[in-house]
Amino acid sequence: EVQLVESGGGLVKPGGSLRLSCAASGFALSSYAMNWVRQAPGKGLEWVSSISSSGSYIYYTDSVKGRFTISRDSAKNSLFLQMNSLRAEDTALYYCARDPYGDRASDYWGQGTLVTVSS
Amino acid sequence: SYELTQPPSVSVSPGQTARITCSGDALTNQYAYWYQQKPGQAPILVIYKDSERPSGIPERFSGSSSGTTVTLTISGVQAEDEADYYCQSADTSGVYPVVFGGGTKLTVL
């Protein structure tokens, strides 16, 4: 059974940093592209970042470029999102999701981890 | 533009057919995906690559594409189908933005 479990969210002050993790089970993360998607409270879905199965191709939405870094650790079967210089508008539930299509769409999603940026 | 436009809400009675549209210039050369999200839950993929249905998704869910518009059709709507539905454009080239529609709240009357 495919499972994705996010962790690392929490309350952080503007300008602070957080590192989100996503532990995968039921499949080899190294064989798939992976996505981070977020959802602000009461709002819609927003694609944030993607990494190819090889790790060679990485993409970010414009609003997080230069602040967020996506990475993966095949040995730990885990995906990460390092978030620096956080802003209030980054407050959201962050989902990791598997991309079997290589086009930044997702078939399986985790339950999300909540990031709140507030002073 | 790379925006996807969905109607904010659609209402149907049980057993009727619900159609949810998603429009945007990007859809002329990019696949669309549809997700169902119920309150407090993660999204679930219900249609991929415009019209393909993942295993485990009921046959009453179908997708179609024409020009700049894709449509999610739910035939014989059931009460359990009440949810938010989001379309998403996809991109393999890495050149184009990947965007979600604003979401459509499906209400089963």
PDB file of C-alpha atoms in Angstrom:
ATOM      1  CA  GLU A   1       0.000   0.000   0.000  1.00  0.00           C
ATOM      2  CA  VAL A   2       1.335   3.400  -1.011  1.00  0.00           C
ATOM      3  CA  GLN A   3       1.681   5.758   1.954  1.00  0.00           C
ATOM      4  CA  LEU A   4       3.114   9.241   2.272  1.00  0.00           C
ATOM      5  CA  VAL A   5       3.538  10.789   5.718  1.00  0.00           C
ATOM      6  CA  GLU A   6       4.578  14.415   6.047  1.00  0.00           C
ATOM      7  CA  SER A   7       6.166  15.950   9.133  1.00  0.00           C
ATOM      8  CA  GLY A   8       8.099  19.020  10.199  1.00  0.00           C
ATOM      9  CA  GLY A   9       5.384  21.648  10.112  1.00  0.00           C
ATOM     10  CA  GLY A  10       4.777  24.099  12.904  1.00  0.00           C
ATOM     11  CA  LEU A  11       4.614  27.735  13.961  1.00  0.00           C
ATOM     12  CA  VAL A  12       7.499  29.918  12.780  1.00  0.00           C
ATOM     13  CA  LYS A  13       8.128  33.664  12.766  1.00  0.00           C
ATOM     14  CA  PRO A  14       8.406  35.593   9.513  1.00  0.00           C
ATOM     15  CA  GLY A  15      11.922  35.222   8.163  1.00  0.00           C
ATOM     16  CA  GLY A  16      12.381  31.871   9.863  1.00  0.00           C
ATOM     17  CA  SER A  17      13.039  28.418   8.438  1.00  0.00           C
ATOM     18  CA  LEU A  18      11.470  24.974   8.498  1.00  0.00           C
ATOM     19  CA  ARG A  19      12.363  21.652   6.933  1.00  0.00           C
ATOM     20  CA  LEU A  20       9.482  19.445   5.883  1.00  0.00           C
ATOM     21  CA  SER A  21       9.906  15.698   5.468  1.00  0.00           C
ATOM     22  CA  CYS A  22       7.815  13.151   3.637  1.00  0.00           C
ATOM     23  CA  ALA A  23       8.352   9.473   4.413  1.00  0.00           C
ATOM     24  CA  ALA A  24       7.258   7.142   1.649  1.00  0.00           C
ATOM     25  CA  SER A  25       6.307   3.486   2.007  1.00  0.00           C
ATOM     26  CA  GLY A  26       4.884   0.876  -0.323  1.00  0.00           C
ATOM     27  CA  PHE A  27       7.008   2.026  -3.257  1.00  0.00           C
ATOM     28  CA  ALA A  28      10.560   3.072  -4.090  1.00  0.00           C
ATOM     29  CA  LEU A  29      10.645   6.848  -4.022  1.00  0.00           C
ATOM     30  CA  SER A  30      13.711   6.799  -6.278  1.00  0.00           C
ATOM     31  CA  SER A  31      11.551   5.483  -9.127  1.00  0.00           C
ATOM     32  CA  TYR A  32       9.136   8.402  -9.132  1.00  0.00           C
ATOM     33  CA  ALA A  33       9.044  12.139  -9.551  1.00  0.00           C
ATOM     34  CA  MET A  34       7.609  13.817  -6.482  1.00  0.00           C
ATOM     35  CA  ASN A  35       5.668  17.018  -5.825  1.00  0.00           C
ATOM     36  CA  TRP A  36       4.948  19.422  -2.994  1.00  0.00           C
ATOM     37  CA  VAL A  37       1.538  21.079  -3.142  1.00  0.00           C
ATOM     38  CA  ARG A  38       0.130  23.487  -0.564  1.00  0.00           C
ATOM     39  CA  GLN A  39      -3.280  24.712   0.474  1.00  0.00           C
ATOM     40  CA  ALA A  40      -3.763  27.895   2.447  1.00  0.00           C
ATOM     41  CA  PRO A  41      -6.571  27.748   5.039  1.00  0.00           C
ATOM     42  CA  GLY A  42      -9.924  27.789   3.264  1.00  0.00           C
ATOM     43  CA  LYS A  43      -8.279  28.189  -0.136  1.00  0.00           C
ATOM     44  CA  GLY A  44      -7.496  26.076  -3.177  1.00  0.00           C
ATOM     45  CA  LEU A  45      -4.524  23.950  -4.127  1.00  0.00           C
ATOM     46  CA  GLU A  46      -1.237  25.473  -5.238  1.00  0.00           C
ATOM     47  CA  TRP A  47       1.645  23.524  -6.802  1.00  0.00           C
ATOM     48  CA  VAL A  48       4.919  24.443  -5.048  1.00  0.00           C
ATOM     49  CA  SER A  49       7.786  22.287  -6.281  1.00  0.00           C
ATOM     50  CA  SER A  50       8.707  19.090  -8.110  1.00  0.00           C
ATOM     51  CA  ILE A  51      11.755  16.861  -8.396  1.00  0.00           C
ATOM     52  CA  SER A  52      12.299  14.270 -11.101  1.00  0.00           C
ATOM     53  CA  SER A  53      12.960  10.616 -10.307  1.00  0.00           C
ATOM     54  CA  SER A  54      16.649  11.090 -11.002  1.00  0.00           C
ATOM     55  CA  GLY A  55      16.802  14.344  -9.075  1.00  0.00           C
ATOM     56  CA  SER A  56      18.218  16.017 -12.168  1.00  0.00           C
ATOM     57  CA  TYR A  57      15.203  18.198 -12.845  1.00  0.00           C
ATOM     58  CA  ILE A  58      13.814  20.492 -10.191  1.00  0.00           C
ATOM     59  CA  TYR A  59      11.035  23.042 -10.535  1.00  0.00           C
ATOM     60  CA  TYR A  60       9.556  25.717  -8.278  1.00  0.00           C
ATOM     61  CA  THR A  61       6.640  28.056  -8.454  1.00  0.00           C
ATOM     62  CA  ASP A  62       7.856  31.635  -8.851  1.00  0.00           C
ATOM     63  CA  SER A  63       6.824  32.761  -5.377  1.00  0.00           C
ATOM     64  CA  VAL A  64       9.194  30.321  -3.627  1.00  0.00           C
ATOM     65  CA  LYS A  65      12.194  30.405  -5.977  1.00  0.00           C
ATOM     66  CA  GLY A  66      15.356  31.234  -4.081  1.00  0.00           C
ATOM     67  CA  ARG A  67      13.717  30.482  -0.724  1.00  0.00           C
ATOM     68  CA  PHE A  68      12.644  26.825  -0.905  1.00  0.00           C
ATOM     69  CA  THR A  69      14.759  23.803  -1.804  1.00  0.00           C
ATOM     70  CA  ILE A  70      13.374  20.385  -2.669  1.00  0.00           C
ATOM     71  CA  SER A  71      15.509  17.289  -2.208  1.00  0.00           C
ATOM     72  CA  ARG A  72      15.253  13.533  -1.790  1.00  0.00           C
ATOM     73  CA  ASP A  73      17.103  10.771   0.023  1.00  0.00           C
ATOM     74  CA  SER A  74      16.646   7.396  -1.649  1.00  0.00           C
ATOM     75  CA  ALA A  75      18.268   5.520   1.230  1.00  0.00           C
ATOM     76  CA  LYS A  76      15.672   6.931   3.610  1.00  0.00           C
ATOM     77  CA  ASN A  77      12.910   6.769   0.973  1.00  0.00           C
ATOM     78  CA  SER A  78      12.102  10.343   1.880  1.00  0.00           C
ATOM     79  CA  LEU A  79      11.380  13.695   0.269  1.00  0.00           C
ATOM     80  CA  PHE A  80      12.244  17.049   1.833  1.00  0.00           C
ATOM     81  CA  LEU A  81      11.380  20.711   1.461  1.00  0.00           C
ATOM     82  CA  GLN A  82      13.727  23.222   3.065  1.00  0.00           C
ATOM     83  CA  MET A  83      11.867  26.482   3.510  1.00  0.00           C
ATOM     84  CA  ASN A  84      13.812  29.655   4.315  1.00  0.00           C
ATOM     85  CA  SER A  85      12.832  33.325   4.602  1.00  0.00           C
ATOM     86  CA  LEU A  86       9.276  32.312   5.362  1.00  0.00           C
ATOM     87  CA  ARG A  87       6.471  34.790   4.848  1.00  0.00           C
ATOM     88  CA  ALA A  88       2.936  35.018   6.161  1.00  0.00           C
ATOM     89  CA  GLU A  89       1.664  34.017   2.733  1.00  0.00           C
ATOM     90  CA  ASP A  90       3.482  30.684   3.017  1.00  0.00           C
ATOM     91  CA  THR A  91       1.021  29.654   5.736  1.00  0.00           C
ATOM     92  CA  ALA A  92      -0.637  26.505   4.437  1.00  0.00           C
ATOM     93  CA  LEU A  93      -1.087  22.765   4.697  1.00  0.00           C
ATOM     94  CA  TYR A  94       1.784  21.244   2.736  1.00  0.00           C
ATOM     95  CA  TYR A  95       1.167  17.956   0.935  1.00  0.00           C
ATOM     96  CA  CYS A  96       3.729  15.689  -0.636  1.00  0.00           C
ATOM     97  CA  ALA A  97       2.472  13.700  -3.577  1.00  0.00           C
ATOM     98  CA  ARG A  98       3.749  11.069  -5.970  1.00  0.00           C
ATOM     99  CA  ASP A  99       4.047  11.847  -9.683  1.00  0.00           C
ATOM    100  CA  PRO A 100       4.019   8.702 -11.838  1.00  0.00           C
ATOM    101  CA  TYR A 101       3.491  10.710 -15.041  1.00  0.00           C
ATOM    102  CA  GLY A 102       6.549  12.946 -15.008  1.00  0.00           C
ATOM    103  CA  ASP A 103       4.414  16.009 -15.632  1.00  0.00           C
ATOM    104  CA  ARG A 104       3.942  17.362 -12.090  1.00  0.00           C
ATOM    105  CA  ALA A 105       0.527  15.823 -11.544  1.00  0.00           C
ATOM    106  CA  SER A 106      -0.044  13.465  -8.631  1.00  0.00           C
ATOM    107  CA  ASP A 107      -1.664  10.116  -8.025  1.00  0.00           C
ATOM    108  CA  TYR A 108      -1.124   9.581  -4.274  1.00  0.00           C
ATOM    109  CA  TRP A 109      -1.084  12.323  -1.629  1.00  0.00           C
ATOM    110  CA  GLY A 110      -0.099  12.423   2.022  1.00  0.00           C
ATOM    111  CA  GLN A 111      -2.315  13.936   4.696  1.00  0.00           C
ATOM    112  CA  GLY A 112      -0.252  17.112   4.890  1.00  0.00           C
ATOM    113  CA  THR A 113       1.686  19.047   7.511  1.00  0.00           C
ATOM    114  CA  LEU A 114       0.613  22.517   8.617  1.00  0.00           C
ATOM    115  CA  VAL A 115       2.998  25.449   8.380  1.00  0.00           C
ATOM    116  CA  THR A 116       1.980  28.649  10.135  1.00  0.00           C
ATOM    117  CA  VAL A 117       4.073  31.777   9.671  1.00  0.00           C
ATOM    118  CA  SER A 118       3.154  34.399  12.230  1.00  0.00           C
ATOM    119  CA  SER A 119       4.786  36.731  14.709  1.00  0.00           C
TER     120      SER A 119
ATOM    121  CA  SER B   1      -2.415  32.831 -19.883  1.00  0.00           C
ATOM    122  CA  TYR B   2      -1.829  29.960 -17.496  1.00  0.00           C
ATOM    123  CA  GLU B   3      -4.958  30.327 -15.430  1.00  0.00           C
ATOM    124  CA  LEU B   4      -7.584  27.604 -15.183  1.00  0.00           C
ATOM    125  CA  THR B   5     -11.157  28.706 -14.616  1.00  0.00           C
ATOM    126  CA  GLN B   6     -13.759  26.566 -12.881  1.00  0.00           C
ATOM    127  CA  PRO B   7     -17.287  27.457 -11.759  1.00  0.00           C
ATOM    128  CA  PRO B   8     -17.302  28.038  -7.988  1.00  0.00           C
ATOM    129  CA  SER B   9     -20.248  25.739  -7.447  1.00  0.00           C
ATOM    130  CA  VAL B  10     -22.408  23.104  -9.105  1.00  0.00           C
ATOM    131  CA  SER B  11     -25.559  21.604  -7.601  1.00  0.00           C
ATOM    132  CA  VAL B  12     -27.372  18.461  -8.671  1.00  0.00           C
ATOM    133  CA  SER B  13     -29.927  16.067  -7.256  1.00  0.00           C
ATOM    134  CA  PRO B  14     -28.984  12.474  -6.489  1.00  0.00           C
ATOM    135  CA  GLY B  15     -29.032  10.290  -9.579  1.00  0.00           C
ATOM    136  CA  GLN B  16     -28.569  13.195 -11.965  1.00  0.00           C
ATOM    137  CA  THR B  17     -25.482  14.056 -13.987  1.00  0.00           C
ATOM    138  CA  ALA B  18     -23.016  16.680 -12.811  1.00  0.00           C
ATOM    139  CA  ARG B  19     -20.672  18.400 -15.230  1.00  0.00           C
ATOM    140  CA  ILE B  20     -17.779  20.516 -14.000  1.00  0.00           C
ATOM    141  CA  THR B  21     -15.806  22.507 -16.547  1.00  0.00           C
ATOM    142  CA  CYS B  22     -12.249  23.794 -16.469  1.00  0.00           C
ATOM    143  CA  SER B  23     -11.057  26.296 -19.060  1.00  0.00           C
ATOM    144  CA  GLY B  24      -7.678  27.697 -19.952  1.00  0.00           C
ATOM    145  CA  ASP B  25      -5.379  28.242 -22.905  1.00  0.00           C
ATOM    146  CA  ALA B  26      -2.858  25.810 -21.431  1.00  0.00           C
ATOM    147  CA  LEU B  27      -5.267  22.939 -21.957  1.00  0.00           C
ATOM    148  CA  THR B  28      -4.858  23.002 -25.727  1.00  0.00           C
ATOM    149  CA  ASN B  29      -1.497  21.246 -25.418  1.00  0.00           C
ATOM    150  CA  GLN B  30      -1.334  19.974 -21.863  1.00  0.00           C
ATOM    151  CA  TYR B  31      -3.125  17.147 -20.141  1.00  0.00           C
ATOM    152  CA  ALA B  32      -5.625  17.880 -17.402  1.00  0.00           C
ATOM    153  CA  TYR B  33      -6.071  16.035 -14.132  1.00  0.00           C
ATOM    154  CA  TRP B  34      -9.028  16.081 -11.744  1.00  0.00           C
ATOM    155  CA  TYR B  35      -8.937  15.705  -7.967  1.00  0.00           C
ATOM    156  CA  GLN B  36     -11.709  15.242  -5.428  1.00  0.00           C
ATOM    157  CA  GLN B  37     -11.240  16.712  -1.955  1.00  0.00           C
ATOM    158  CA  LYS B  38     -13.619  16.206   0.934  1.00  0.00           C
ATOM    159  CA  PRO B  39     -13.432  18.405   4.063  1.00  0.00           C
ATOM    160  CA  GLY B  40     -10.406  17.637   6.201  1.00  0.00           C
ATOM    161  CA  GLN B  41      -9.046  15.103   3.734  1.00  0.00           C
ATOM    162  CA  ALA B  42      -6.247  15.001   1.205  1.00  0.00           C
ATOM    163  CA  PRO B  43      -7.109  15.215  -2.492  1.00  0.00           C
ATOM    164  CA  ILE B  44      -7.824  12.022  -4.424  1.00  0.00           C
ATOM    165  CA  LEU B  45      -7.063  11.660  -8.122  1.00  0.00           C
ATOM    166  CA  VAL B  46     -10.250  10.824 -10.040  1.00  0.00           C
ATOM    167  CA  ILE B  47      -9.224  11.474 -13.677  1.00  0.00           C
ATOM    168  CA  TYR B  48      -5.771  11.607 -15.246  1.00  0.00           C
ATOM    169  CA  LYS B  49      -4.580  12.617 -18.708  1.00  0.00           C
ATOM    170  CA  ASP B  50      -7.924  14.218 -19.591  1.00  0.00           C
ATOM    171  CA  SER B  51     -10.054  11.082 -19.593  1.00  0.00           C
ATOM    172  CA  GLU B  52      -8.350   8.131 -17.899  1.00  0.00           C
ATOM    173  CA  ARG B  53      -9.807   6.774 -14.680  1.00  0.00           C
ATOM    174  CA  PRO B  54      -7.481   5.401 -11.970  1.00  0.00           C
ATOM    175  CA  SER B  55      -8.188   1.981 -10.558  1.00  0.00           C
ATOM    176  CA  GLY B  56     -10.660   2.109  -7.709  1.00  0.00           C
ATOM    177  CA  ILE B  57     -12.478   5.178  -9.015  1.00  0.00           C
ATOM    178  CA  PRO B  58     -16.143   4.437  -9.823  1.00  0.00           C
ATOM    179  CA  GLU B  59     -17.144   4.267 -13.483  1.00  0.00           C
ATOM    180  CA  ARG B  60     -19.575   7.138 -12.987  1.00  0.00           C
ATOM    181  CA  PHE B  61     -16.562   9.489 -13.100  1.00  0.00           C
ATOM    182  CA  SER B  62     -15.420  10.398 -16.599  1.00  0.00           C
ATOM    183  CA  GLY B  63     -13.428  13.138 -18.273  1.00  0.00           C
ATOM    184  CA  SER B  64     -13.377  14.745 -21.691  1.00  0.00           C
ATOM    185  CA  SER B  65     -11.483  17.453 -23.500  1.00  0.00           C
ATOM    186  CA  SER B  66     -12.317  19.891 -26.278  1.00  0.00           C
ATOM    187  CA  GLY B  67     -10.050  22.761 -27.240  1.00  0.00           C
ATOM    188  CA  THR B  68      -9.374  24.913 -24.194  1.00  0.00           C
ATOM    189  CA  THR B  69     -11.962  23.219 -21.990  1.00  0.00           C
ATOM    190  CA  VAL B  70     -11.963  19.956 -20.101  1.00  0.00           C
ATOM    191  CA  THR B  71     -15.008  18.532 -18.382  1.00  0.00           C
ATOM    192  CA  LEU B  72     -15.437  16.212 -15.433  1.00  0.00           C
ATOM    193  CA  THR B  73     -18.713  14.327 -15.660  1.00  0.00           C
ATOM    194  CA  ILE B  74     -20.235  12.429 -12.763  1.00  0.00           C
ATOM    195  CA  SER B  75     -23.142  10.276 -13.903  1.00  0.00           C
ATOM    196  CA  GLY B  76     -25.717   9.123 -11.407  1.00  0.00           C
ATOM    197  CA  VAL B  77     -24.392  11.405  -8.667  1.00  0.00           C
ATOM    198  CA  GLN B  78     -24.438   9.985  -5.157  1.00  0.00           C
ATOM    199  CA  ALA B  79     -24.455  11.822  -1.847  1.00  0.00           C
ATOM    200  CA  GLU B  80     -20.862  10.685  -1.217  1.00  0.00           C
ATOM    201  CA  ASP B  81     -19.726  12.622  -4.301  1.00  0.00           C
ATOM    202  CA  GLU B  82     -20.310  15.932  -2.535  1.00  0.00           C
ATOM    203  CA  ALA B  83     -16.858  17.500  -2.395  1.00  0.00           C
ATOM    204  CA  ASP B  84     -14.561  20.111  -3.883  1.00  0.00           C
ATOM    205  CA  TYR B  85     -13.164  19.249  -7.300  1.00  0.00           C
ATOM    206  CA  TYR B  86      -9.965  20.737  -8.718  1.00  0.00           C
ATOM    207  CA  CYS B  87      -8.540  20.543 -12.207  1.00  0.00           C
ATOM    208  CA  GLN B  88      -4.807  20.789 -12.800  1.00  0.00           C
ATOM    209  CA  SER B  89      -2.763  21.348 -15.923  1.00  0.00           C
ATOM    210  CA  ALA B  90       0.346  19.260 -16.354  1.00  0.00           C
ATOM    211  CA  ASP B  91       3.644  19.840 -18.131  1.00  0.00           C
ATOM    212  CA  THR B  92       6.410  17.433 -19.068  1.00  0.00           C
ATOM    213  CA  SER B  93       8.697  19.984 -20.659  1.00  0.00           C
ATOM    214  CA  GLY B  94       9.433  22.015 -17.581  1.00  0.00           C
ATOM    215  CA  VAL B  95       8.713  25.131 -19.585  1.00  0.00           C
ATOM    216  CA  TYR B  96       5.148  25.868 -18.637  1.00  0.00           C
ATOM    217  CA  PRO B  97       3.705  26.635 -15.208  1.00  0.00           C
ATOM    218  CA  VAL B  98       1.653  23.958 -13.524  1.00  0.00           C
ATOM    219  CA  VAL B  99      -1.568  25.408 -12.206  1.00  0.00           C
ATOM    220  CA  PHE B 100      -4.720  24.325 -10.437  1.00  0.00           C
ATOM    221  CA  GLY B 101      -8.166  25.640 -11.093  1.00  0.00           C
ATOM    222  CA  GLY B 102      -9.833  27.500  -8.261  1.00  0.00           C
ATOM    223  CA  GLY B 103     -12.001  24.521  -7.384  1.00  0.00           C
ATOM    224  CA  THR B 104     -15.685  23.707  -7.723  1.00  0.00           C
ATOM    225  CA  LYS B 105     -17.905  22.837  -4.789  1.00  0.00           C
ATOM    226  CA  LEU B 106     -20.265  20.051  -5.836  1.00  0.00           C
ATOM    227  CA  THR B 107     -23.429  20.041  -3.752  1.00  0.00           C
ATOM    228  CA  VAL B 108     -25.767  17.056  -3.860  1.00  0.00           C
ATOM    229  CA  LEU B 109     -29.207  18.408  -3.099  1.00  0.00           C
TER     230      LEU B 109
END
